[in-house]
Coordinates of C-alpha atoms and ligand atoms in Angstrom, one line a residue:
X150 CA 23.7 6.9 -5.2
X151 CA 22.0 3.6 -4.9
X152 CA 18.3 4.2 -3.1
X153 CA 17.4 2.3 -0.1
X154 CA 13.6 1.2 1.3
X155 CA 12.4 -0.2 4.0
X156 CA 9.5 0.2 6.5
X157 CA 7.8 -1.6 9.5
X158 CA 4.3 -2.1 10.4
X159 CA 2.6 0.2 12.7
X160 CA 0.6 -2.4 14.7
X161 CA 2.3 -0.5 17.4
X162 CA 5.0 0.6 19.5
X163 CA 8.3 -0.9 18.3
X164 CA 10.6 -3.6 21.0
X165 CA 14.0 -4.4 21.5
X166 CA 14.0 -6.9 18.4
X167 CA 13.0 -3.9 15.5
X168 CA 15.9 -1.9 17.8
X169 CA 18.9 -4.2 17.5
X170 CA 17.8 -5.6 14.3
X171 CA 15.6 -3.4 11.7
X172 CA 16.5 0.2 13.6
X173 CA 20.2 0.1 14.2
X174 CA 20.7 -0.9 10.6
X175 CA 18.6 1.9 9.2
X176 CA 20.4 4.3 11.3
X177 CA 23.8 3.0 9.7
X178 CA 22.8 3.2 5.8
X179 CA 21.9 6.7 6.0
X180 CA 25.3 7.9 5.7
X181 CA 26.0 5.9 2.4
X182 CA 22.4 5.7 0.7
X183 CA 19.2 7.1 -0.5
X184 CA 17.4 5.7 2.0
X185 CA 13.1 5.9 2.5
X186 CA 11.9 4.6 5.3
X187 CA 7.8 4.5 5.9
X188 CA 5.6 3.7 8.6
X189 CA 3.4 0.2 7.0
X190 CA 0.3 1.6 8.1
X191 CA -2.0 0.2 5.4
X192 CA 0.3 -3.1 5.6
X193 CA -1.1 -3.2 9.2
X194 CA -4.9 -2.9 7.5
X195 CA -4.3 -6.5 6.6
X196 CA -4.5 -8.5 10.0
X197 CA -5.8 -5.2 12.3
X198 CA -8.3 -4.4 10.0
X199 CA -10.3 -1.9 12.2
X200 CA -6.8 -0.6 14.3
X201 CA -8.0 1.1 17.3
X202 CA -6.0 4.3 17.6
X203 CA -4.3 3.9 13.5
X204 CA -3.1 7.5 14.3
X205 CA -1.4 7.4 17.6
X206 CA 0.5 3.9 17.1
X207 CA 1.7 5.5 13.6
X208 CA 2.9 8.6 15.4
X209 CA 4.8 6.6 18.3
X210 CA 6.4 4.5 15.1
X211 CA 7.4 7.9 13.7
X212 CA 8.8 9.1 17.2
X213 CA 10.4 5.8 17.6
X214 CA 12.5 5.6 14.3
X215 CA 13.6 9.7 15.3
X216 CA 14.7 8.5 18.6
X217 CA 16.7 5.7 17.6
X218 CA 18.6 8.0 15.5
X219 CA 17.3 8.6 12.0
X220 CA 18.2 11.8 11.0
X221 CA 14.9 13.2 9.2
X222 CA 17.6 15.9 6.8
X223 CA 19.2 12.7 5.6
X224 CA 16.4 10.1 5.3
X225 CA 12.8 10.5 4.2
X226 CA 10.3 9.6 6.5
X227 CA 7.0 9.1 5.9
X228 CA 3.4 7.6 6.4
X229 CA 3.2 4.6 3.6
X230 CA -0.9 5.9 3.5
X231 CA 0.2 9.7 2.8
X232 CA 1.8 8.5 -0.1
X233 CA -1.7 7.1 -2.1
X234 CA 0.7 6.6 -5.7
X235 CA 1.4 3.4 -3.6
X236 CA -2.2 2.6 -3.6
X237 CA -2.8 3.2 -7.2
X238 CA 0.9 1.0 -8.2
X239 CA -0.6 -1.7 -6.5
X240 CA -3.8 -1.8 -7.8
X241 CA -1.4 -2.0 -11.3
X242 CA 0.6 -4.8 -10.1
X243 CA -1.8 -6.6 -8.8
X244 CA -2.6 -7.7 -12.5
X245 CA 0.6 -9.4 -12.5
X246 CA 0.5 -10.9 -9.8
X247 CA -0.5 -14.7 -9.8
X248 CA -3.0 -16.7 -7.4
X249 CA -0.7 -19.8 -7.3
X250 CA 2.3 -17.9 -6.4
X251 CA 0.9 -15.6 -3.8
X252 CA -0.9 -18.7 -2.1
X253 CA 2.5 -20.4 -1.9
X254 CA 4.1 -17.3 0.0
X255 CA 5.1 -18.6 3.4
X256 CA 3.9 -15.3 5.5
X257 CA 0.3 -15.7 3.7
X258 CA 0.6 -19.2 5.0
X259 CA 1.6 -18.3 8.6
X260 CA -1.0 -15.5 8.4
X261 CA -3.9 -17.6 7.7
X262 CA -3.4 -20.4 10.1
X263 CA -2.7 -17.9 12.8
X264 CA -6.2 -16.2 11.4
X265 CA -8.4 -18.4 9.4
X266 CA -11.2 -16.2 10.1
X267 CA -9.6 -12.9 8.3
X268 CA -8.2 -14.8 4.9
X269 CA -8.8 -11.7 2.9
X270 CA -7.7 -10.6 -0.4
X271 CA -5.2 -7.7 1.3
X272 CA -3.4 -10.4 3.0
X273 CA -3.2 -12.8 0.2
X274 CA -1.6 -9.4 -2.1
X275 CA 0.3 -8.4 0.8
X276 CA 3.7 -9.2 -1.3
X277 CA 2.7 -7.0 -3.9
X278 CA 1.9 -4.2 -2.2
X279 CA 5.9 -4.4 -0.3
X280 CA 6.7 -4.8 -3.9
X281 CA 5.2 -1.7 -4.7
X282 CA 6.7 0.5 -1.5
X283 CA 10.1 -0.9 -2.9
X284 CA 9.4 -0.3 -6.6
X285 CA 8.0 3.2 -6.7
X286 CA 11.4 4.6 -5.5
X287 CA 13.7 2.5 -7.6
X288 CA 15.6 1.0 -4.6
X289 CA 18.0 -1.7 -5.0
X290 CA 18.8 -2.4 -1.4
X291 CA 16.3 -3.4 1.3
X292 CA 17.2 -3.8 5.3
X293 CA 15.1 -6.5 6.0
X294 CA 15.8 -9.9 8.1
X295 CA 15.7 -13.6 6.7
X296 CA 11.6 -13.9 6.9
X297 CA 11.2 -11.2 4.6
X298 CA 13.9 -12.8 2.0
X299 CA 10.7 -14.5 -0.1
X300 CA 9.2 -11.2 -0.5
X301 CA 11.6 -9.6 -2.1
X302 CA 12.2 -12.2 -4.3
X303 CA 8.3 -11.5 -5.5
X304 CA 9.5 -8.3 -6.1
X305 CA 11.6 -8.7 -8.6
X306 CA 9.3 -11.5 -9.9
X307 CA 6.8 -8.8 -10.1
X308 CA 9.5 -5.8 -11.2
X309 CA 11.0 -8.4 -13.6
X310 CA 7.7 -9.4 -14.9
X311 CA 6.1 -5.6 -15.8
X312 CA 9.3 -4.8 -17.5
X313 CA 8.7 -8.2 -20.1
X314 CA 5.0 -7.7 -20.1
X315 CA 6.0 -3.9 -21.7
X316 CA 9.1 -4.5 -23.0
X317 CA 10.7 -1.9 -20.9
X318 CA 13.3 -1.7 -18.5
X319 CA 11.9 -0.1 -15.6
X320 CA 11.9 -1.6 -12.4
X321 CA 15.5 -2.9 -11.0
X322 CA 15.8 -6.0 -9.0
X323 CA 16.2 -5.2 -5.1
X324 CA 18.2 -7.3 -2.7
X325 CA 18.4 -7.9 1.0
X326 CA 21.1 -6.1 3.0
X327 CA 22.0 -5.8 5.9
X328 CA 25.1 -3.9 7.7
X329 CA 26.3 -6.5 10.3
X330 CA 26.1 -10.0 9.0
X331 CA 26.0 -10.9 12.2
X332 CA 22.4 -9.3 13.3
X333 CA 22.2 -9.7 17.0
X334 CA 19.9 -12.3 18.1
X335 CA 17.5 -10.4 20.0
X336 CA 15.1 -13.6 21.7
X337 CA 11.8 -14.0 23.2
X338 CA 11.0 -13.4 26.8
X339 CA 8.4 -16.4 27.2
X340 CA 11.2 -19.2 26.2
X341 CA 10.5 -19.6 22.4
X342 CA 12.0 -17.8 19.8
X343 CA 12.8 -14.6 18.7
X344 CA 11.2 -11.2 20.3
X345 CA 8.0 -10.6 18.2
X346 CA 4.6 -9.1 18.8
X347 CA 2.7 -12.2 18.2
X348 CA 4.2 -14.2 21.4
X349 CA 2.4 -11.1 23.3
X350 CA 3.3 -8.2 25.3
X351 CA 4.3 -9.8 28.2
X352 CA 7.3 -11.9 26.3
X353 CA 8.4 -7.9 24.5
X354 CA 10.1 -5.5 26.5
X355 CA 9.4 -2.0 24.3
X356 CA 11.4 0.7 23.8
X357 CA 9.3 2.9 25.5
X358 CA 8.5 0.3 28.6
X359 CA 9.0 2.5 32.2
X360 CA 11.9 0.8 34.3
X361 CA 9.2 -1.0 36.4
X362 CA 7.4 -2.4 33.4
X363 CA 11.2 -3.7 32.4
X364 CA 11.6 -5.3 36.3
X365 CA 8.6 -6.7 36.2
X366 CA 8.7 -8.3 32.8
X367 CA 11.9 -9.7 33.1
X368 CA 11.6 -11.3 36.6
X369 CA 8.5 -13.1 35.5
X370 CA 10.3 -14.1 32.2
X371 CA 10.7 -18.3 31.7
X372 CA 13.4 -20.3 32.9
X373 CA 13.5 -23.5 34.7
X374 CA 13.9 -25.2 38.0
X375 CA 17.7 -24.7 37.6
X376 CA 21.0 -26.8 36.6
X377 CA 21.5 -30.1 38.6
X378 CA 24.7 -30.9 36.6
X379 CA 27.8 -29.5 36.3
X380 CA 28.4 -27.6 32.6
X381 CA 25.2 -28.9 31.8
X382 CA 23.3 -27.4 28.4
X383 CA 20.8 -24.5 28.9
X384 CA 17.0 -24.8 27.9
X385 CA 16.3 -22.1 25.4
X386 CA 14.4 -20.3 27.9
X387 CA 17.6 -20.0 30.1
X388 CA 19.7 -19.6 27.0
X389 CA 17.2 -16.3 25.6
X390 CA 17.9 -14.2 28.5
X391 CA 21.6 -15.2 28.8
X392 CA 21.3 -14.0 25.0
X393 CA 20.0 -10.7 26.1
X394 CA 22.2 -10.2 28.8
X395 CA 24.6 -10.8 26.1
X396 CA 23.5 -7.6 24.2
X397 CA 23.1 -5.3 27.4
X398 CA 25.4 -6.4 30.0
X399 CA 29.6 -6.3 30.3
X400 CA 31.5 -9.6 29.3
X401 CA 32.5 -9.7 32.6
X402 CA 28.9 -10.4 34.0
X403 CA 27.8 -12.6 31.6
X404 CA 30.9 -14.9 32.5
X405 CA 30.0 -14.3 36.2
X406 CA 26.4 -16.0 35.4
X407 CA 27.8 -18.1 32.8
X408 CA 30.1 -20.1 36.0
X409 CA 27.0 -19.7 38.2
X410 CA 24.9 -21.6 36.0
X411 CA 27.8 -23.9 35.3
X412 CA 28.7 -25.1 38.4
X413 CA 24.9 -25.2 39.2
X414 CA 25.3 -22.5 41.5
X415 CA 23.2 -20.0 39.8
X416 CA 20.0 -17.7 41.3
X417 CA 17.9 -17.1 38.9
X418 CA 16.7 -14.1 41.0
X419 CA 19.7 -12.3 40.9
X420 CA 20.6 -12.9 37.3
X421 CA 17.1 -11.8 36.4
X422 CA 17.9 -8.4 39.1
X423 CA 21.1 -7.8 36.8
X424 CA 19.6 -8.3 33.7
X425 CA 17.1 -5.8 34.7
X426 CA 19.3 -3.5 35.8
X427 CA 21.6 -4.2 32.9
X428 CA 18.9 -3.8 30.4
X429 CA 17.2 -0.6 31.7
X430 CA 20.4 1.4 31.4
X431 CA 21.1 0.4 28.1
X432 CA 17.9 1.4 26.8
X433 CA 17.8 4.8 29.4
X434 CA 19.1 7.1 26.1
X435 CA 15.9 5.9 23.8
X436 CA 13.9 5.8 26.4
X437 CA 14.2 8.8 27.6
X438 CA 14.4 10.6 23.5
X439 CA 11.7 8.7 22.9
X440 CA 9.7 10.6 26.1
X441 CA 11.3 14.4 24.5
X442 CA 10.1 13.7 21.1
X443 CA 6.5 12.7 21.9
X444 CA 6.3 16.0 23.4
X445 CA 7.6 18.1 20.4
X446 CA 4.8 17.9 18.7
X447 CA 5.5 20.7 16.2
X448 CA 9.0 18.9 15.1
X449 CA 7.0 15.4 14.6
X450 CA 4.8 17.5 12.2
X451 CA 8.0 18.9 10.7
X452 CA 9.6 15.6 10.0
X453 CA 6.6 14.0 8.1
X454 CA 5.6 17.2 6.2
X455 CA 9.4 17.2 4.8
X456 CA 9.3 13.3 4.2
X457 CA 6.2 13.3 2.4
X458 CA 6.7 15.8 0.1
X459 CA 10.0 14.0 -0.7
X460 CA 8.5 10.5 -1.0
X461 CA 5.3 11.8 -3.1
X462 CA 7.9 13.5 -5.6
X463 CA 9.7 10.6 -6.1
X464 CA 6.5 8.3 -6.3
X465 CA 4.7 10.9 -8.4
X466 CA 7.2 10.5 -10.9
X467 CA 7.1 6.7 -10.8
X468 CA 3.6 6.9 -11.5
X469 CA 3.9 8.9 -14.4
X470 CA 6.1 7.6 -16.0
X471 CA 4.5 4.1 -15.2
X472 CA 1.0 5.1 -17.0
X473 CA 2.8 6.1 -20.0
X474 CA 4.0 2.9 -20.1
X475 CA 1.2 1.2 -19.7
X476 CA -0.6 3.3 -22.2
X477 CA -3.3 5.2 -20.3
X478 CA -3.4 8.5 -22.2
X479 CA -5.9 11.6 -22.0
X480 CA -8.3 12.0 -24.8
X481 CA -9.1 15.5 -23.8
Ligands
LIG593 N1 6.7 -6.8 5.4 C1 7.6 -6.1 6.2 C2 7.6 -6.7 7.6 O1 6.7 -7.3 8.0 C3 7.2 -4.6 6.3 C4 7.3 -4.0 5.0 C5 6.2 -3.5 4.2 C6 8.5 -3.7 4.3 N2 6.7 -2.9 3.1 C7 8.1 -3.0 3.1 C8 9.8 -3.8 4.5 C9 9.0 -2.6 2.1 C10 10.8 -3.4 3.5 C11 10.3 -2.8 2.4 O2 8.6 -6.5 8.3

């Protein structure tokens, strides 16, 4: 059975976006595949270098990937720190692993524009230590959207590369994959883009935001002063929540909105009002497992105790196996 890995950061709770996209598509492969999938906590070390809370936003992650539906006796779940063989791989790797080519990797780009006051090493090797979370376990397939794509080719630049440098062949090359082709577009609330962190909490809505928080973000959202044309084109703010509505509502509303806005009829009150509505029902069943969890304390324990045991088997092996090839040997 092929093995799968894949893991999100733990900056903090997850939203809609890591739903539709990353968590529905981990939920799928379980049935088929080998699947790991960790909590980034020391990724998040990178640009939250002092995280306030690391252990409660990690815990909420773990709670959140149970509550969308990973089933802990098929997958292994676990905390990426509890797993330190990870740590030592990359520290190996990392010898591999070329200035030029890291410096050209688009997310270190972003990263440092968005932060030229935290350029730090971590950030600049961040590919090689998602290289390393993918390359302990042997996985070929990785459920991760189009802005991750560079990084995994790195990782089989860096796989690829330790298996020449040794003349071995150890490491397999790992691919992208993704269930549906067709990923839902899950966009931003503030107008621009896709539903991410970085656009701020306000443009989000989480899995775990209360049906007021979800009212209130969504009537605030962006649009603009309204059609003043028949079949006129929608400004991507008015477009993004037509999207969502897409995701949470029936056909049949959407069309009903869809001729509003058309005939330049449209209130953008009341198609926020359904969208709200709309949208808290659909996310009622997380919402409200996500609430059961967090208070099973003894179950969350349970999960991670049985996930990293698995992971640290499989990575303890990896690591073996990988200092043997490298040559480190006792003398004693
Ligand atoms: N870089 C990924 C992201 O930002 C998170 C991640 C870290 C990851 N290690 C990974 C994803 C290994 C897949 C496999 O979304």
């Amino acid at each position: 059975m092929e093995t799968v890995v894949s893991g999100i950061r733990s900056t903090g709770k997850l939203h809609l976006g890591n739903y539709y996209g990353a968590l529905q598509n981990f939920v799928k492969m379980q049935n088929d595949y080998n699947c790991f999938f960790f909590i980034a906590d020391l990724h998040s070390l990178t640009t939250h270098p002092t995280p306030e809370n690391l252990q409660q936003t990690v815990r909420q992650v773990v709670v959140e990937y149970l509550a969308a539906g990973i089933d802990p006796d098929k997958s292994t779940i676990y905390v990426q720190s509890d797993v330190p063989e990870v740590s030592e791989l990359y520290l190996y790797m990392n010898m591999n692993a070329y200035l030029g080519e890291l410096e050209r990797a688009a997310s270190f780009k972003d990263k440092i524009r968005a932060n030229p006051n935290n350029v730090n090493a971590g950030l600049l090797t961040y590919p090689v230590l998602m290289a390393c979370d993918i390359l302990i376990h042997h996985a070929t397939k990785v459920p991760v959207g189009k802005d991750q794509e560079q990084h995994l080719e790195m990782t089989r630049t860096f796989g690829n590369r330790f298996n020449r440098l040794y003349n071995v062949e150890y490491f397999k090359e790992a691919f992208a994959f993704s269930f549906n082709k067709n990923l839902m577009k899950i966009p931003s609330l503030d107008g621009q883009g896709k539903m991410g962190k970085s656009n701020g909490d306000a443009s989000c809505i989480y899995l775990s935001d209360s049906e007021k928080i979800i009212r209130k973000k969504i009537m605030k959202a962006k649009t603009d002063s309204g059609p003043t044309e028949e079949n006129q084109e929608k400004p991507e703010s008015v477009q993004n929540l037509f999207d969502l509505m897409k995701v949470v509502s029936s056909k049949d509303t959407v069309t009903y909105f869809d001729e509003l806005y058309n005939s330049c009829k449209i209130r953008y009150g009341d198609f926020k009002k359904q969208l709200a509505e709309d949208m808290i029902i659909a996310t009622d069943p997380i919402r409200s497992k996500i609430e059961d969890i967090s208070k099973n304390e003894e179950y969350i324990q349970k999960v991670l105790r049985q996930g990293t045991e698995k992971a640290s088997e499989s990575a303890h092996k990896t690591l073996k196996e990988v200092r043997e090839i490298i040559g480190f040997k006792k003398f004693y």
